[in-house]
Amino acid sequence: MATEIFEKVQQVLEEIKVDSPQNPEEIEQFRIRYLGSKNIIKPLFGEIRNVPNEKKKEFGQLVNAVKQAAEQKFQQLKSAAESAADQAEGADIDLTAPAEPVDLGSRHPISITLNRIIDIFSRIGFAVAENREIEDDWHNFTAMNTPEDHPARDMQDTFYLKDSTKMLLRTHTSSVQARTMTSQQPPIRIIAPGRVYRNETISARSHCQFHQVEGLYIDENVSFADMKQTLLYFAQEMYGPETKIRLRPSFFPFTEPSAEMDVSCFICDAEGCSVCKYTGWVEILGCGMVDPEVLKNCGIDHEKYTGFAWGMGIERQAMMLYQINDIRLLFENDARFLNQFKSAW
Ligand code: DAH
């Protein structure tokens, strides 16, 4: 009798081993048969009372082993079925198909315009010099020959830092001229791009923050003719080989003589349009020969060296190049506006 029961349990164990359910339904049947609430292993535990005392322990262990074998096999079957299902899903993926398009964004029109300017000047040996936006009074004004109470300070309504009459947001990139000349001796050939600030009412034409590129060239025997040729080269590279320039006498405290430079309007070929206000010319920069006072202030020998400088706004040029009619668009970060520059340089 006892041997029979042992054999019966062995038989169930064998059965579990050879049972090989193939699909989810068969696996479920396996579970019901061996692990469900009415499974066939449970009654085997009851048989223990028919087993002689000295065999009870062995019998108990055997039935437990059967139960464990069923549980183990079920777990294996389940995870094999799950990974098969995963693979089947993966089988649909075409690894050679083109990827989902990634939205790469685009360069800002100010960056595009600035990159062009940097590229043009770096080809003739100008290095990029960047410097601070929070500047002191001396570098922004005094060193640039604009002492306190000089009326020219009124041209640039300035943001001063709270509790300070000495620290300010730079009003122009000309401060980088002073920064450069006080830290290095000629020859100096730099362009200084960056953001500048003025206390101006925001409108379609003006903003309290904008960008400039300063230029500075100091060496022996640098003349006004060198400046004119350099700026003509720039204008023709930027706006096309037919572009003409026009220098109009002007005043800046840091240059003598000073000029404002216009380029012939490339939109209407100088015929007259709304961009050039029907004059055929568009003003893009101020320039001049560096005033000897500025050289003196910055510790450069003004008997030995001469030089020229210029400062130009980037917004004005970007607006002209891309025919943008409101400067505020450049600062609003509206993706619908910015996405239009995807294919730009
Ligand atoms: N700093 C002047 C401005 O913001 C622009 C300028 C004019 C810069 C003449 C120069 C220059 O270097 O020579 O209006």
GROMACS .gro file of C-alpha atoms and ligand atoms in nm:
model
  359
    1MET     CA    1   0.000   0.000   0.000
    2ALA     CA    2   0.271   0.243   0.107
    3THR     CA    3   0.478   0.168  -0.204
    4GLU     CA    4   0.176   0.226  -0.421
    5ILE     CA    5   0.126   0.572  -0.278
    6PHE     CA    6   0.496   0.652  -0.327
    7GLU     CA    7   0.464   0.537  -0.684
    8LYS     CA    8   0.160   0.752  -0.739
    9VAL     CA    9   0.347   1.061  -0.618
   10GLN     CA   10   0.645   0.973  -0.837
   11GLN     CA   11   0.410   0.942  -1.128
   12VAL     CA   12   0.274   1.293  -1.072
   13LEU     CA   13   0.633   1.422  -1.058
   14GLU     CA   14   0.713   1.256  -1.391
   15GLU     CA   15   0.397   1.392  -1.539
   16ILE     CA   16   0.496   1.745  -1.438
   17LYS     CA   17   0.837   1.700  -1.595
   18VAL     CA   18   0.710   1.580  -1.930
   19ASP     CA   19   0.408   1.805  -1.949
   20SER     CA   20   0.490   2.068  -2.210
   21PRO     CA   21   0.216   2.323  -2.260
   22GLN     CA   22   0.263   2.521  -2.580
   23ASN     CA   23   0.036   2.819  -2.558
   24PRO     CA   24  -0.119   3.044  -2.293
   25GLU     CA   25  -0.432   2.831  -2.264
   26GLU     CA   26  -0.232   2.514  -2.208
   27ILE     CA   27  -0.017   2.692  -1.953
   28GLU     CA   28  -0.332   2.800  -1.771
   29GLN     CA   29  -0.454   2.439  -1.772
   30PHE     CA   30  -0.119   2.333  -1.626
   31ARG     CA   31  -0.162   2.588  -1.349
   32ILE     CA   32  -0.516   2.474  -1.269
   33ARG     CA   33  -0.414   2.110  -1.267
   34TYR     CA   34  -0.112   2.141  -1.039
   35LEU     CA   35  -0.152   2.471  -0.854
   36GLY     CA   36  -0.520   2.566  -0.875
   37SER     CA   37  -0.758   2.545  -0.578
   38LYS     CA   38  -0.857   2.190  -0.676
   39ASN     CA   39  -0.513   2.077  -0.785
   40ILE     CA   40  -0.410   1.710  -0.790
   41ILE     CA   41  -0.119   1.755  -0.549
   42LYS     CA   42  -0.330   1.864  -0.255
   43PRO     CA   43  -0.495   1.523  -0.197
   44LEU     CA   44  -0.150   1.362  -0.195
   45PHE     CA   45  -0.074   1.546   0.128
   46GLY     CA   46  -0.381   1.374   0.279
   47GLU     CA   47  -0.237   1.033   0.193
   48ILE     CA   48   0.027   1.079   0.462
   49ARG     CA   49  -0.198   0.914   0.716
   50ASN     CA   50  -0.180   0.587   0.516
   51VAL     CA   51   0.199   0.587   0.528
   52PRO     CA   52   0.380   0.397   0.806
   53ASN     CA   53   0.535   0.627   1.066
   54GLU     CA   54   0.896   0.560   0.969
   55LYS     CA   55   0.821   0.662   0.608
   56LYS     CA   56   0.607   0.966   0.688
   57LYS     CA   57   0.895   1.212   0.677
   58GLU     CA   58   1.027   1.080   0.345
   59PHE     CA   59   0.677   1.089   0.199
   60GLY     CA   60   0.614   1.443   0.318
   61GLN     CA   61   0.939   1.560   0.158
   62LEU     CA   62   0.852   1.390  -0.168
   63VAL     CA   63   0.509   1.552  -0.195
   64ASN     CA   64   0.665   1.889  -0.112
   65ALA     CA   65   0.920   1.834  -0.388
   66VAL     CA   66   0.635   1.764  -0.632
   67LYS     CA   67   0.462   2.083  -0.531
   68GLN     CA   68   0.784   2.281  -0.575
   69ALA     CA   69   0.853   2.118  -0.912
   70ALA     CA   70   0.506   2.227  -1.029
   71GLU     CA   71   0.560   2.583  -0.907
   72GLN     CA   72   0.901   2.608  -1.067
   73LYS     CA   73   0.787   2.471  -1.398
   74PHE     CA   74   0.492   2.706  -1.402
   75GLN     CA   75   0.720   3.008  -1.344
   76GLN     CA   76   0.948   2.894  -1.625
   77LEU     CA   77   0.661   2.843  -1.864
   78LYS     CA   78   0.519   3.183  -1.776
   79SER     CA   79   0.840   3.380  -1.829
   80ALA     CA   80   0.919   3.190  -2.151
   81ALA     CA   81   0.571   3.278  -2.280
   82GLU     CA   82   0.619   3.643  -2.182
   83SER     CA   83   0.952   3.682  -2.358
   84ALA     CA   84   0.812   3.505  -2.666
   85ALA     CA   85   0.530   3.759  -2.666
   86ASP     CA   86   0.783   4.045  -2.635
   87GLN     CA   87   0.981   3.909  -2.926
   88ALA     CA   88   0.673   3.870  -3.136
   89GLU     CA   89   0.599   4.235  -3.073
   90GLY     CA   90   0.959   4.328  -3.163
   91ALA     CA   91   0.930   4.132  -3.484
   92ASP     CA   92   0.715   4.412  -3.620
   93ILE     CA   93   0.993   4.670  -3.579
   94ASP     CA   94   1.174   4.752  -3.901
   95LEU     CA   95   1.521   4.851  -3.792
   96THR     CA   96   1.603   4.983  -4.138
   97ALA     CA   97   1.310   5.226  -4.142
   98PRO     CA   98   1.399   5.597  -4.117
   99ALA     CA   99   1.388   5.725  -3.761
  100GLU     CA  100   1.117   5.952  -3.626
  101PRO     CA  101   1.210   6.309  -3.722
  102VAL     CA  102   1.390   6.490  -3.438
  103ASP     CA  103   1.311   6.856  -3.389
  104LEU     CA  104   1.657   7.010  -3.397
  105GLY     CA  105   1.559   7.371  -3.347
  106SER     CA  106   1.727   7.650  -3.536
  107ARG     CA  107   1.978   7.926  -3.486
  108HIS     CA  108   1.845   8.259  -3.373
  109PRO     CA  109   1.854   8.527  -3.647
  110ILE     CA  110   2.082   8.736  -3.422
  111SER     CA  111   2.327   8.444  -3.397
  112ILE     CA  112   2.312   8.383  -3.772
  113THR     CA  113   2.386   8.748  -3.845
  114LEU     CA  114   2.659   8.765  -3.582
  115ASN     CA  115   2.823   8.447  -3.714
  116ARG     CA  116   2.836   8.601  -4.060
  117ILE     CA  117   2.997   8.917  -3.926
  118ILE     CA  118   3.255   8.718  -3.726
  119ASP     CA  119   3.330   8.501  -4.028
  120ILE     CA  120   3.388   8.804  -4.253
  121PHE     CA  121   3.625   8.980  -4.013
  122SER     CA  122   3.810   8.667  -3.904
  123ARG     CA  123   3.911   8.615  -4.268
  124ILE     CA  124   4.114   8.935  -4.251
  125GLY     CA  125   4.274   8.858  -3.917
  126PHE     CA  126   4.038   9.001  -3.653
  127ALA     CA  127   4.014   8.795  -3.333
  128VAL     CA  128   3.698   8.778  -3.124
  129ALA     CA  129   3.727   8.948  -2.784
  130GLU     CA  130   3.439   8.908  -2.541
  131ASN     CA  131   3.401   9.086  -2.212
  132ARG     CA  132   3.165   9.168  -1.926
  133GLU     CA  133   2.814   9.309  -1.957
  134ILE     CA  134   2.818   9.455  -1.604
  135GLU     CA  135   3.082   9.723  -1.646
  136ASP     CA  136   3.228  10.004  -1.441
  137ASP     CA  137   3.191  10.368  -1.521
  138TRP     CA  138   3.556  10.407  -1.616
  139HIS     CA  139   3.566  10.141  -1.893
  140ASN     CA  140   3.226  10.232  -2.033
  141PHE     CA  141   3.259  10.612  -2.028
  142THR     CA  142   3.566  10.778  -1.875
  143ALA     CA  143   3.834  10.579  -2.057
  144MET     CA  144   3.635  10.633  -2.378
  145ASN     CA  145   3.683  11.006  -2.341
  146THR     CA  146   3.337  11.067  -2.197
  147PRO     CA  147   3.404  11.211  -1.850
  148GLU     CA  148   3.133  11.264  -1.591
  149ASP     CA  149   2.902  11.550  -1.688
  150HIS     CA  150   3.006  11.520  -2.052
  151PRO     CA  151   2.691  11.589  -2.255
  152ALA     CA  152   2.756  11.280  -2.470
  153ARG     CA  153   2.654  11.066  -2.171
  154ASP     CA  154   2.300  11.186  -2.228
  155MET     CA  155   2.299  11.007  -2.563
  156GLN     CA  156   2.306  10.678  -2.375
  157ASP     CA  157   2.049  10.662  -2.095
  158THR     CA  158   2.205  10.408  -1.866
  159PHE     CA  159   2.095  10.133  -1.625
  160TYR     CA  160   2.301  10.175  -1.308
  161LEU     CA  161   2.322   9.896  -1.054
  162LYS     CA  162   2.120   9.957  -0.740
  163ASP     CA  163   2.310  10.165  -0.481
  164SER     CA  164   2.595  10.230  -0.724
  165THR     CA  165   2.684  10.517  -0.951
  166LYS     CA  166   2.997  10.334  -1.062
  167MET     CA  167   2.863   9.999  -1.186
  168LEU     CA  168   2.627   9.976  -1.481
  169LEU     CA  169   2.503   9.757  -1.763
  170ARG     CA  170   2.731   9.853  -2.050
  171THR     CA  171   2.570  10.089  -2.296
  172HIS     CA  172   2.795   9.989  -2.584
  173THR     CA  173   3.063   9.735  -2.670
  174SER     CA  174   3.315  10.022  -2.687
  175SER     CA  175   3.398   9.932  -2.324
  176VAL     CA  176   3.578   9.626  -2.465
  177GLN     CA  177   3.818   9.866  -2.641
  178ALA     CA  178   3.928   9.991  -2.298
  179ARG     CA  179   3.938   9.636  -2.157
  180THR     CA  180   4.158   9.520  -2.445
  181MET     CA  181   4.393   9.819  -2.464
  182THR     CA  182   4.462   9.811  -2.089
  183SER     CA  183   4.559   9.446  -2.103
  184GLN     CA  184   4.751   9.418  -2.429
  185GLN     CA  185   4.985   9.627  -2.643
  186PRO     CA  186   4.952   9.682  -3.022
  187PRO     CA  187   4.920   9.542  -3.274
  188ILE     CA  188   4.556   9.497  -3.171
  189ARG     CA  189   4.300   9.367  -3.416
  190ILE     CA  190   3.976   9.259  -3.247
  191ILE     CA  191   3.604   9.248  -3.290
  192ALA     CA  192   3.392   9.244  -2.974
  193PRO     CA  193   3.038   9.112  -3.011
  194GLY     CA  194   2.791   9.122  -2.725
  195ARG     CA  195   2.478   9.246  -2.558
  196VAL     CA  196   2.434   9.608  -2.453
  197TYR     CA  197   2.163   9.788  -2.256
  198ARG     CA  198   1.997  10.128  -2.263
  199ASN     CA  199   1.704  10.271  -2.077
  200GLU     CA  200   1.483  10.303  -2.383
  201THR     CA  201   1.113  10.253  -2.427
  202ILE     CA  202   1.045   9.925  -2.601
  203SER     CA  203   0.879   9.966  -2.940
  204ALA     CA  204   0.889   9.809  -3.286
  205ARG     CA  205   1.213  10.002  -3.357
  206SER     CA  206   1.398  10.010  -3.025
  207HIS     CA  207   1.458   9.790  -2.723
  208CYS     CA  208   1.630   9.825  -2.386
  209GLN     CA  209   1.867   9.542  -2.477
  210PHE     CA  210   2.033   9.479  -2.810
  211HIS     CA  211   2.359   9.355  -2.962
  212GLN     CA  212   2.660   9.529  -3.108
  213VAL     CA  213   2.987   9.432  -3.267
  214GLU     CA  214   3.277   9.661  -3.185
  215GLY     CA  215   3.590   9.666  -3.398
  216LEU     CA  216   3.933   9.796  -3.305
  217TYR     CA  217   4.256   9.806  -3.502
  218ILE     CA  218   4.565   9.968  -3.348
  219ASP     CA  219   4.912   9.956  -3.500
  220GLU     CA  220   5.179  10.184  -3.644
  221ASN     CA  221   5.069  10.389  -3.947
  222VAL     CA  222   4.704  10.289  -3.948
  223SER     CA  223   4.511  10.544  -4.154
  224PHE     CA  224   4.156  10.652  -4.232
  225ALA     CA  225   4.202  10.489  -4.574
  226ASP     CA  226   4.267  10.153  -4.402
  227MET     CA  227   3.942  10.194  -4.213
  228LYS     CA  228   3.746  10.281  -4.525
  229GLN     CA  229   3.882   9.982  -4.714
  230THR     CA  230   3.817   9.744  -4.424
  231LEU     CA  231   3.457   9.859  -4.390
  232LEU     CA  232   3.400   9.848  -4.767
  233TYR     CA  233   3.527   9.490  -4.768
  234PHE     CA  234   3.283   9.408  -4.488
  235ALA     CA  235   2.987   9.574  -4.659
  236GLN     CA  236   3.047   9.390  -4.987
  237GLU     CA  237   3.094   9.052  -4.818
  238MET     CA  238   2.779   9.103  -4.611
  239TYR     CA  239   2.546   9.265  -4.864
  240GLY     CA  240   2.688   9.168  -5.201
  241PRO     CA  241   2.978   9.274  -5.427
  242GLU     CA  242   2.785   9.568  -5.577
  243THR     CA  243   2.734   9.732  -5.238
  244LYS     CA  244   2.856  10.089  -5.197
  245ILE     CA  245   2.938  10.266  -4.872
  246ARG     CA  246   2.896  10.628  -4.771
  247LEU     CA  247   3.075  10.793  -4.479
  248ARG     CA  248   2.905  11.095  -4.324
  249PRO     CA  249   3.091  11.317  -4.076
  250SER     CA  250   2.964  11.266  -3.723
  251PHE     CA  251   3.067  11.294  -3.360
  252PHE     CA  252   3.169  11.034  -3.104
  253PRO     CA  253   3.380  11.125  -2.799
  254PHE     CA  254   3.619  10.835  -2.858
  255THR     CA  255   3.704  10.895  -3.224
  256GLU     CA  256   3.843  11.190  -3.415
  257PRO     CA  257   3.749  11.229  -3.693
  258SER     CA  258   3.423  11.033  -3.660
  259ALA     CA  259   3.179  10.914  -3.921
  260GLU     CA  260   2.857  10.726  -3.966
  261MET     CA  261   2.854  10.467  -4.240
  262ASP     CA  262   2.564  10.388  -4.470
  263VAL     CA  263   2.545  10.098  -4.714
  264SER     CA  264   2.352  10.116  -5.039
  265CYS     CA  265   2.017   9.947  -4.984
  266PHE     CA  266   2.049   9.589  -5.109
  267ILE     CA  267   1.676   9.531  -5.095
  268CYS     CA  268   1.584   9.787  -5.364
  269ASP     CA  269   1.932   9.823  -5.523
  270ALA     CA  270   1.934  10.179  -5.389
  271GLU     CA  271   1.619  10.259  -5.589
  272GLY     CA  272   1.428  10.351  -5.272
  273CYS     CA  273   1.201  10.133  -5.054
  274SER     CA  274   1.049  10.129  -4.707
  275VAL     CA  275   1.362   9.970  -4.554
  276CYS     CA  276   1.588  10.258  -4.668
  277LYS     CA  277   1.305  10.506  -4.624
  278TYR     CA  278   1.329  10.587  -4.996
  279THR     CA  279   1.683  10.726  -4.960
  280GLY     CA  280   1.869  10.432  -5.114
  281TRP     CA  281   2.099  10.421  -4.807
  282VAL     CA  282   2.084  10.239  -4.473
  283GLU     CA  283   2.296  10.343  -4.178
  284ILE     CA  284   2.468  10.047  -4.016
  285LEU     CA  285   2.757  10.173  -3.803
  286GLY     CA  286   2.955  10.449  -3.638
  287CYS     CA  287   3.331  10.465  -3.682
  288GLY     CA  288   3.639  10.682  -3.672
  289MET     CA  289   4.008  10.716  -3.588
  290VAL     CA  290   4.067  10.634  -3.221
  291ASP     CA  291   4.107  10.960  -3.031
  292PRO     CA  292   4.464  10.997  -2.890
  293GLU     CA  293   4.302  11.071  -2.551
  294VAL     CA  294   4.157  10.718  -2.549
  295LEU     CA  295   4.498  10.569  -2.629
  296LYS     CA  296   4.651  10.778  -2.349
  297ASN     CA  297   4.382  10.674  -2.099
  298CYS     CA  298   4.449  10.308  -2.176
  299GLY     CA  299   4.828  10.326  -2.154
  300ILE     CA  300   4.908  10.309  -2.528
  301ASP     CA  301   5.176  10.533  -2.681
  302HIS     CA  302   4.970  10.776  -2.889
  303GLU     CA  303   5.278  10.919  -3.060
  304LYS     CA  304   5.369  10.580  -3.197
  305TYR     CA  305   5.034  10.419  -3.263
  306THR     CA  306   4.716  10.512  -3.442
  307GLY     CA  307   4.405  10.312  -3.507
  308PHE     CA  308   4.044  10.298  -3.608
  309ALA     CA  309   3.733  10.165  -3.442
  310TRP     CA  310   3.371  10.106  -3.524
  311GLY     CA  311   3.054   9.989  -3.356
  312MET     CA  312   2.756   9.838  -3.532
  313GLY     CA  313   2.417   9.713  -3.421
  314ILE     CA  314   2.330   9.351  -3.502
  315GLU     CA  315   1.950   9.379  -3.472
  316ARG     CA  316   1.931   9.648  -3.737
  317GLN     CA  317   2.127   9.428  -3.980
  318ALA     CA  318   1.935   9.110  -3.896
  319MET     CA  319   1.609   9.297  -3.947
  320MET     CA  320   1.730   9.420  -4.282
  321LEU     CA  321   1.866   9.082  -4.398
  322TYR     CA  322   1.549   8.893  -4.303
  323GLN     CA  323   1.306   9.182  -4.350
  324ILE     CA  324   1.179   9.168  -3.993
  325ASN     CA  325   0.968   9.472  -3.918
  326ASP     CA  326   0.946   9.456  -3.537
  327ILE     CA  327   1.254   9.430  -3.312
  328ARG     CA  328   1.045   9.277  -3.031
  329LEU     CA  329   1.009   8.955  -3.233
  330LEU     CA  330   1.381   8.898  -3.177
  331PHE     CA  331   1.335   8.880  -2.800
  332GLU     CA  332   1.003   8.702  -2.760
  333ASN     CA  333   1.128   8.349  -2.834
  334ASP     CA  334   0.811   8.256  -3.017
  335ALA     CA  335   0.888   7.921  -3.182
  336ARG     CA  336   0.662   8.003  -3.479
  337PHE     CA  337   0.890   8.297  -3.557
  338LEU     CA  338   1.220   8.121  -3.482
  339ASN     CA  339   1.133   7.807  -3.683
  340GLN     CA  340   1.140   8.014  -4.000
  341PHE     CA  341   1.520   8.036  -3.976
  342LYS     CA  342   1.573   7.659  -3.994
  343SER     CA  343   1.734   7.662  -4.335
  344ALA     CA  344   1.931   7.983  -4.278
  345TRP     CA  345   2.309   7.986  -4.267
  346DAH     N1  346   2.964  10.312  -2.925
  346DAH     C1  347   2.886  10.377  -3.028
  346DAH     C2  348   2.739  10.360  -2.999
  346DAH     O1  349   2.703  10.271  -2.927
  346DAH     C3  350   2.918  10.318  -3.163
  346DAH     C4  351   3.057  10.351  -3.210
  346DAH     C5  352   3.078  10.463  -3.287
  346DAH     C6  353   3.162  10.271  -3.175
  346DAH     C7  354   3.207  10.496  -3.330
  346DAH     C8  355   3.292  10.302  -3.218
  346DAH     C9  356   3.311  10.414  -3.296
  346DAH     O2  357   3.398  10.225  -3.188
  346DAH     O3  358   3.434  10.442  -3.340
  346DAH     O4  359   2.661  10.436  -3.049
   0.00000   0.00000   0.00000
